[in-house]
XYZ file of N, CA, C and O in Angstrom:
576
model
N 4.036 33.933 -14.264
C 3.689 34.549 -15.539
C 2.841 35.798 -15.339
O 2.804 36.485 -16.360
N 2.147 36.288 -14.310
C 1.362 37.095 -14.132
C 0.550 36.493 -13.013
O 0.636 35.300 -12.722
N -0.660 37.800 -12.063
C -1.031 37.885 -11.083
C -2.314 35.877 -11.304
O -2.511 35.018 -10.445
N -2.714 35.922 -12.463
C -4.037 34.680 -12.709
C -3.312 33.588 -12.645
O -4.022 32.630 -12.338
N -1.931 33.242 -12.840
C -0.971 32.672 -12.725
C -0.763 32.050 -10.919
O -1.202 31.074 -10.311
N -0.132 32.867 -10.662
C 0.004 33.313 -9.497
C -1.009 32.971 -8.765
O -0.762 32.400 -7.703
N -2.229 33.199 -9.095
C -3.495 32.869 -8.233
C -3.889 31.406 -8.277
O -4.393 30.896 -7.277
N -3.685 30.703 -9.383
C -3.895 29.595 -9.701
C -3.022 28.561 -8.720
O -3.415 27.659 -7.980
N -1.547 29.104 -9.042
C -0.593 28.284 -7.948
C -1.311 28.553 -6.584
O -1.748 27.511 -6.095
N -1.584 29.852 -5.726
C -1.736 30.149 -4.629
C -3.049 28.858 -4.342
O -2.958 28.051 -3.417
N -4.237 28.884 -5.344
C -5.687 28.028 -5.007
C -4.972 26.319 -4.741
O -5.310 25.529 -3.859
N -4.060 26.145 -5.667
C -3.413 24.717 -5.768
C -3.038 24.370 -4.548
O -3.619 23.504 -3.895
N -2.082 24.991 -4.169
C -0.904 24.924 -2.905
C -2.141 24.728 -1.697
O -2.137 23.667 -1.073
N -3.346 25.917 -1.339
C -4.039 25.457 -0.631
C -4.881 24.447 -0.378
O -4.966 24.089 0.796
N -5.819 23.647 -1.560
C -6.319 22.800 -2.105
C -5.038 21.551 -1.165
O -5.274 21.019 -0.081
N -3.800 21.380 -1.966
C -3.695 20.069 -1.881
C -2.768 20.341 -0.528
O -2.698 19.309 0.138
N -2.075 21.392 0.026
C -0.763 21.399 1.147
C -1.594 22.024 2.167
O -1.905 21.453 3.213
N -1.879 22.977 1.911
C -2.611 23.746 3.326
C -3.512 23.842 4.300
O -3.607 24.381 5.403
N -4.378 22.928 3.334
C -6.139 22.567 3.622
C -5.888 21.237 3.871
O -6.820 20.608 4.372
N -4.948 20.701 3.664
C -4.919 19.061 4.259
C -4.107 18.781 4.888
O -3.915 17.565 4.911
N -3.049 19.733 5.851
C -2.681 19.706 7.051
C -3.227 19.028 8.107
O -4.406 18.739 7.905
N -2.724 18.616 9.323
C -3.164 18.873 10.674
C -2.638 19.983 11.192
O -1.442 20.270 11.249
N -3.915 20.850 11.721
C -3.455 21.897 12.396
C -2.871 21.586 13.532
O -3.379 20.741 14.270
N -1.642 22.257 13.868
C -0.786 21.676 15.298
C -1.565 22.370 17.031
O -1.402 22.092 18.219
N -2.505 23.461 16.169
C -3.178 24.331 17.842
C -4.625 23.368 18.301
O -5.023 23.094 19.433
N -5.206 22.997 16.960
C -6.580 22.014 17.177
C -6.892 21.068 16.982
O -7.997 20.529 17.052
N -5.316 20.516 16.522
C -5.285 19.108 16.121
C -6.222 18.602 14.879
O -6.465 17.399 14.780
N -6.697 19.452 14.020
C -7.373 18.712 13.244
C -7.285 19.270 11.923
O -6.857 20.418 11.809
N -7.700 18.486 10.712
C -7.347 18.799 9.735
C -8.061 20.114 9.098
O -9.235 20.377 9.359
N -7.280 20.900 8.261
C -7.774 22.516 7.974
C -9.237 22.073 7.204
O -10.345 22.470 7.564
N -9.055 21.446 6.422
C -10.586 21.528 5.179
C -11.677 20.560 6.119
O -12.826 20.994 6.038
N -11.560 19.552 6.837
C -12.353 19.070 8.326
C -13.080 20.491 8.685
O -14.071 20.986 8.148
N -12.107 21.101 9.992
C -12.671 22.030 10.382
C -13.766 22.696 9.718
O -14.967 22.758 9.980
N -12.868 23.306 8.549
C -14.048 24.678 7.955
C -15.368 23.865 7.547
O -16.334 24.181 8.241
N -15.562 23.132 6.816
C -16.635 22.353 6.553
C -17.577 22.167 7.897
O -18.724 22.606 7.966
N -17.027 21.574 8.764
C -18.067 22.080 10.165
C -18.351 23.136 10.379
O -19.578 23.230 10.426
N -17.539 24.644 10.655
C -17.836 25.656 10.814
C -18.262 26.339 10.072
O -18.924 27.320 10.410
N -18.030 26.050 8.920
C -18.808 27.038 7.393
C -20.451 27.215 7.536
O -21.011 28.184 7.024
N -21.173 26.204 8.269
C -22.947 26.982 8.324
C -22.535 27.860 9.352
O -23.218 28.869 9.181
N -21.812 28.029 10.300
C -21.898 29.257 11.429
C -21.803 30.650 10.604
O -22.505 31.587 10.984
N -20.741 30.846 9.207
C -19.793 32.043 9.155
C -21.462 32.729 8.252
O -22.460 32.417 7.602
N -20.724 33.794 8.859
C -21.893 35.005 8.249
C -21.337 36.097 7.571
O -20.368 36.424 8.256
N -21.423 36.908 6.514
C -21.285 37.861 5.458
C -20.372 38.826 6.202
O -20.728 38.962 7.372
N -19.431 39.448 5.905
C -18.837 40.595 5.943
C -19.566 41.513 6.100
O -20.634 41.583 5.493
N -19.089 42.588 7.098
C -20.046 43.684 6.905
C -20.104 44.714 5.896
O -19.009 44.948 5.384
N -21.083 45.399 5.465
C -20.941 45.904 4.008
C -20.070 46.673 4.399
O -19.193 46.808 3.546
N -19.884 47.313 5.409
C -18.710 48.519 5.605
C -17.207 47.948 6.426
O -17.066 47.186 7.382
N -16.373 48.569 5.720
C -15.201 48.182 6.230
C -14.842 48.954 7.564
O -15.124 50.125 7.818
N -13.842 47.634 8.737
C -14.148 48.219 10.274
C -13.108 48.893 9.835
O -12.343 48.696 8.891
N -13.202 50.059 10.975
C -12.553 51.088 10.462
C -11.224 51.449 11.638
O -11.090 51.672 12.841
N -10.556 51.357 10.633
C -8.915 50.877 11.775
C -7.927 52.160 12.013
O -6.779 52.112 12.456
N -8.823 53.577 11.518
C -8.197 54.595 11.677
C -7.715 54.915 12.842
O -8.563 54.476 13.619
N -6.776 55.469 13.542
C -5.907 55.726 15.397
C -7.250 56.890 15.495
O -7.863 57.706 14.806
N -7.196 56.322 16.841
C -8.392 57.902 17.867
C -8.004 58.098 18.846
O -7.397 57.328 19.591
N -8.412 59.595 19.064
C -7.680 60.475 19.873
C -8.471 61.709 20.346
O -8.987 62.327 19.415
N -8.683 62.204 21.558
C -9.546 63.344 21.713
C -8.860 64.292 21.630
O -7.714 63.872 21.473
N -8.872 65.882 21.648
C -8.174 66.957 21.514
C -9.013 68.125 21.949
O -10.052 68.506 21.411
N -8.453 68.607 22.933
C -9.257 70.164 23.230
C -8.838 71.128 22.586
O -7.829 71.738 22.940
N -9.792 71.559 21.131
C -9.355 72.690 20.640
C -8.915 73.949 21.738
O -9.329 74.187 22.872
N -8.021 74.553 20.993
C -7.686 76.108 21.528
C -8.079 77.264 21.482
O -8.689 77.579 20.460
N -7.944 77.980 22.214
C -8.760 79.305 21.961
C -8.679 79.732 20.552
O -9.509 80.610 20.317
N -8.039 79.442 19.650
C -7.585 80.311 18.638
C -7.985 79.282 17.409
O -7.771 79.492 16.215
N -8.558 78.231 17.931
C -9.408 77.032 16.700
C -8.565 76.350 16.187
O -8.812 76.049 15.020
N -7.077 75.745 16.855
C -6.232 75.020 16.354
C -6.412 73.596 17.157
O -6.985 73.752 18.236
N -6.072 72.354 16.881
C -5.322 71.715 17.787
C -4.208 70.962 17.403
O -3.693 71.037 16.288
N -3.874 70.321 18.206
C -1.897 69.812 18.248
C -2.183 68.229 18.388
O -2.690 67.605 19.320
N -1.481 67.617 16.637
C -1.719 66.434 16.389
C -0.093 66.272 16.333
O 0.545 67.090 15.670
N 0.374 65.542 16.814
C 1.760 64.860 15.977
C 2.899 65.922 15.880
O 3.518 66.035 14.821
N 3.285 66.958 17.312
C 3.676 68.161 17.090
C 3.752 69.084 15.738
O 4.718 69.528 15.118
N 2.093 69.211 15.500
C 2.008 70.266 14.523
C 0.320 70.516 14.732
O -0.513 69.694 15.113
N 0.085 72.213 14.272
C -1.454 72.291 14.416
C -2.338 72.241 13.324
O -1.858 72.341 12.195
N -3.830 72.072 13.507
C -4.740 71.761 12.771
C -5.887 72.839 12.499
O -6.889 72.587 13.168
N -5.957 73.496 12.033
C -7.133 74.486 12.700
C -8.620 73.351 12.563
O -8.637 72.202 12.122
N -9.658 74.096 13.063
C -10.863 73.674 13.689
C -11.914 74.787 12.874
O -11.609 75.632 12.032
N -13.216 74.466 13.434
C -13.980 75.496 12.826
C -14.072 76.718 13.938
O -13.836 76.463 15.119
N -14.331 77.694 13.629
C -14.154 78.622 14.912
C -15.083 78.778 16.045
O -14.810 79.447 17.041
N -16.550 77.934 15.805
C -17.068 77.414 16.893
C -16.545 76.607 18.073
O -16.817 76.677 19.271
N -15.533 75.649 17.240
C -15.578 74.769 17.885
C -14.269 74.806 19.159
O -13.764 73.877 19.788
N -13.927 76.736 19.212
C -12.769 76.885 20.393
C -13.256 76.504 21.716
O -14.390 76.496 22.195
N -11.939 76.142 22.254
C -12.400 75.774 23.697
C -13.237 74.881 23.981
O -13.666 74.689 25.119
N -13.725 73.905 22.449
C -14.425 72.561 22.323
C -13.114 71.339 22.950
O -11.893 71.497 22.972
N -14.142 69.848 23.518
C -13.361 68.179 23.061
C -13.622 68.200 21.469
O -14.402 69.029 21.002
N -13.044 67.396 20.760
C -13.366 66.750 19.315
C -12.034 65.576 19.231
O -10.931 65.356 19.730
N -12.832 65.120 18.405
C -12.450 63.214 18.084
C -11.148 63.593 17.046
O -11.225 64.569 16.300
N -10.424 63.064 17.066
C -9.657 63.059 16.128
C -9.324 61.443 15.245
O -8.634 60.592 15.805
N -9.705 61.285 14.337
C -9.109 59.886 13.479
C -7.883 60.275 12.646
O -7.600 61.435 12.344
N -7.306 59.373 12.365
C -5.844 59.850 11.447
C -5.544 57.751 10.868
O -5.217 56.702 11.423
N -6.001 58.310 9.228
C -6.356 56.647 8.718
C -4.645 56.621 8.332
O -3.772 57.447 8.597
N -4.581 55.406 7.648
C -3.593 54.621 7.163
C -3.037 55.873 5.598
O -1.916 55.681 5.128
N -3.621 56.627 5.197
C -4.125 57.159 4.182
C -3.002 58.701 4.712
O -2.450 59.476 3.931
N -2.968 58.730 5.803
C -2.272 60.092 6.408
C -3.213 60.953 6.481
O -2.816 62.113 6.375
N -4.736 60.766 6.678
C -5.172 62.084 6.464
C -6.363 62.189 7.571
O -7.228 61.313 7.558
N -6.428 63.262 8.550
C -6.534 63.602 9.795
C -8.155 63.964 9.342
O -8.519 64.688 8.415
N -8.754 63.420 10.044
C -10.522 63.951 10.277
C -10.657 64.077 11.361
O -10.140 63.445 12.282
N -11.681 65.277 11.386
C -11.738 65.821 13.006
C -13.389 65.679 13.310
O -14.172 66.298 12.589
N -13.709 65.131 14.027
C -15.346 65.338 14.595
C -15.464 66.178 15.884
O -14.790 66.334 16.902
N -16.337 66.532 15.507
C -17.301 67.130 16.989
C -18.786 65.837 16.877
O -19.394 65.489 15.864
N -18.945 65.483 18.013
C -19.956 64.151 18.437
C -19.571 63.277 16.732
O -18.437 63.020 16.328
N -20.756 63.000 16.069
C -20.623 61.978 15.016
C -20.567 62.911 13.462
O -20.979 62.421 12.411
N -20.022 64.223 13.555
C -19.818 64.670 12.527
C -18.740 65.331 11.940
O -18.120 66.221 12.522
N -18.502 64.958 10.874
C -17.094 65.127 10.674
C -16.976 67.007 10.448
O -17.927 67.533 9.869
N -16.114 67.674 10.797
C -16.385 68.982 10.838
C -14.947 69.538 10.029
O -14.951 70.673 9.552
N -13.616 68.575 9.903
C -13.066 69.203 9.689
C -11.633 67.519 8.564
O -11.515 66.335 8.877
N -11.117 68.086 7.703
C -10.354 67.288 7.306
C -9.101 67.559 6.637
O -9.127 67.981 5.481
N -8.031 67.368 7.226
C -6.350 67.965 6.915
C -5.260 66.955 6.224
O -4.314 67.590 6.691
N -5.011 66.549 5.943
C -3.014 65.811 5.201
C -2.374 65.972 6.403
O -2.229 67.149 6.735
N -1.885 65.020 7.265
C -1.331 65.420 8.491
C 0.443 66.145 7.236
O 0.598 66.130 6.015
N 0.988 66.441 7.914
C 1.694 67.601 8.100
C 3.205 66.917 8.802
O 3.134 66.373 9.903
N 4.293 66.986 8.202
C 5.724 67.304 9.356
C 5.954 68.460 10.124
O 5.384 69.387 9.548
N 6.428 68.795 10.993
C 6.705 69.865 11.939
C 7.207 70.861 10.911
O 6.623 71.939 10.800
N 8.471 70.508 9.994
C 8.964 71.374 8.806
C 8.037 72.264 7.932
O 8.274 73.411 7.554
N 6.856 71.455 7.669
C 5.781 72.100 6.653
C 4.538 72.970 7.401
O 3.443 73.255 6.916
N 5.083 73.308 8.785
C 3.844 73.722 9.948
C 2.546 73.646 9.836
O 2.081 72.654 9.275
N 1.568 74.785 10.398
C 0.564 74.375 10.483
C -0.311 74.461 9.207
O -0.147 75.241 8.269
N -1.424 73.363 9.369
C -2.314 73.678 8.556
C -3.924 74.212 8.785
O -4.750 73.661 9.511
N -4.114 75.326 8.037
C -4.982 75.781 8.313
C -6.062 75.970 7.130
O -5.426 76.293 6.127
N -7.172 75.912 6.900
C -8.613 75.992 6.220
C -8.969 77.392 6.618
O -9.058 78.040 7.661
N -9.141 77.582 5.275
C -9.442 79.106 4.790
C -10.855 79.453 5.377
O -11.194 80.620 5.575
N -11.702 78.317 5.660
C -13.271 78.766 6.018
C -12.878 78.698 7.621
O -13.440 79.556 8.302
N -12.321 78.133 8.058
C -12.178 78.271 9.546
C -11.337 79.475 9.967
O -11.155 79.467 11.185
N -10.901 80.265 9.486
C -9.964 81.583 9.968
C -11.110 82.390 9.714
O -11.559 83.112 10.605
N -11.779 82.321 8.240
C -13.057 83.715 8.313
C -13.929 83.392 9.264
O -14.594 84.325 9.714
N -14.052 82.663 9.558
C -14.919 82.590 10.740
C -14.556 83.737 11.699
O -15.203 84.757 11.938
N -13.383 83.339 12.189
C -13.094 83.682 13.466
C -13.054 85.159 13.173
O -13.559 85.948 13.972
N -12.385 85.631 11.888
C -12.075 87.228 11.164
C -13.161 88.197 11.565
O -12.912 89.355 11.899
N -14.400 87.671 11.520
C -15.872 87.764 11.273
C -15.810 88.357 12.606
O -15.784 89.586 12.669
N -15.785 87.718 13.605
C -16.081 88.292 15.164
C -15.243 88.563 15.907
O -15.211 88.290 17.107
N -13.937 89.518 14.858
C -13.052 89.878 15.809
C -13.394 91.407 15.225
O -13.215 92.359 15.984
N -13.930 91.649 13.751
C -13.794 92.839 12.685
C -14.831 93.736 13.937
O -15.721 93.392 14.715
N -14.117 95.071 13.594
C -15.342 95.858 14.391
C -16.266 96.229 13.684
O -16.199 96.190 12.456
N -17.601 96.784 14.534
C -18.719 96.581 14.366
C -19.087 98.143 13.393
O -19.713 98.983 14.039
N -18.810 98.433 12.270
C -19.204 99.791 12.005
C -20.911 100.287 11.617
O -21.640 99.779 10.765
N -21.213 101.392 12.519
C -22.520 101.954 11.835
C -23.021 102.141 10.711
O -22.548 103.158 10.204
N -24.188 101.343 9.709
C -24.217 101.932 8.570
C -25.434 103.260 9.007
O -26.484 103.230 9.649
N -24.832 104.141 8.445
C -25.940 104.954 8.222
C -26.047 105.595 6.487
O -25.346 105.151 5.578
N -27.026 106.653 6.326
C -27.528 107.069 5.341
C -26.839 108.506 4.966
O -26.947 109.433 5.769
N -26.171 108.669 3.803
C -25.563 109.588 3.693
C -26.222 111.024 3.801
O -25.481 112.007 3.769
N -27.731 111.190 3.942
C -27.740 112.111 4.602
C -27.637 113.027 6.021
O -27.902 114.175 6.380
N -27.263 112.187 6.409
C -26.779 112.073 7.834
C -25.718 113.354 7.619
O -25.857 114.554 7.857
N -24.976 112.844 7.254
C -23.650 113.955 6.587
C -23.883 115.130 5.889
O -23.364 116.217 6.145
N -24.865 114.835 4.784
C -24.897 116.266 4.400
C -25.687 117.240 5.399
O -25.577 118.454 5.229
N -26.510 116.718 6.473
C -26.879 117.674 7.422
C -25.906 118.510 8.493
O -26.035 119.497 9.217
N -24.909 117.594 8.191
C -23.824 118.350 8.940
C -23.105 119.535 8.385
O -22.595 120.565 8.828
N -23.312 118.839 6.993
C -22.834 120.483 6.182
C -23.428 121.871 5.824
O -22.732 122.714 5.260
């Protein structure tokens, strides 16, 4: 009839079929057991373990790196850096340098290429631009 339904059968079925088994690995009955072991069990941790894939990656000179044949850019410090790579259940790629997260992408198909963050290219824009003199426009009119 619905999920409270559903839950009700699921509590039943365990109650009277599941929990009053003999287990065939310990030989003993399921609701036995836990009742002994239930003062051992201790609280969940408030944070969920975290089951995201890891992976190291040596950024490139050029602040990219190569996840899943496709690139990622980086921050532009971090060229020619190691950094951590996680990639959750979620599809979506976080990049650390030591314990901080520095960078975070949508992994990507090879078809849709790379992805890149607009603050990590000015970076790099920044210290490639040449260096011009300001001076004072009278500078100029002394020339005239």
């Amino acid at each position: 009839e619905g999920w409270a339904h559903l839950n009700q059968l699921a509590e039943k079925w365990l109650k009277e079929e599941a929990d009053a088994r003999l287990q065939g690995t310990v030989k003993e009955v399921v609701a036995e057991r836990f009742e002994r072991e239930k003062p051992f069990l201790q609280p969940l941790p408030q944070m969920r373990y975290d089951t995201a894939y890891l992976e190291h990656r040596q950024a490139a000179w050029d602040g990219y790196i190569e996840v899943r044949g496709n690139r990622y850019s980086v921050p532009a410090a971090l060229a020619g850096q190691r950094v951590r790579v996680r990639i959750g259940l979620d599809g979506l790629l976080r990049i650390y340098q030591a314990d901080q997260l520095v960078a975070s992408h949508q992994l990507r198909s090879r078809q849709e290429g790379w992805s890149t963050l607009a603050e990590h290219r000015a970076e790099m824009w920044k210290s490639t631009l040449p260096q011009v003199e300001n001076r004072s426009l009278a500078v100029y009119e002394e020339v005239l």
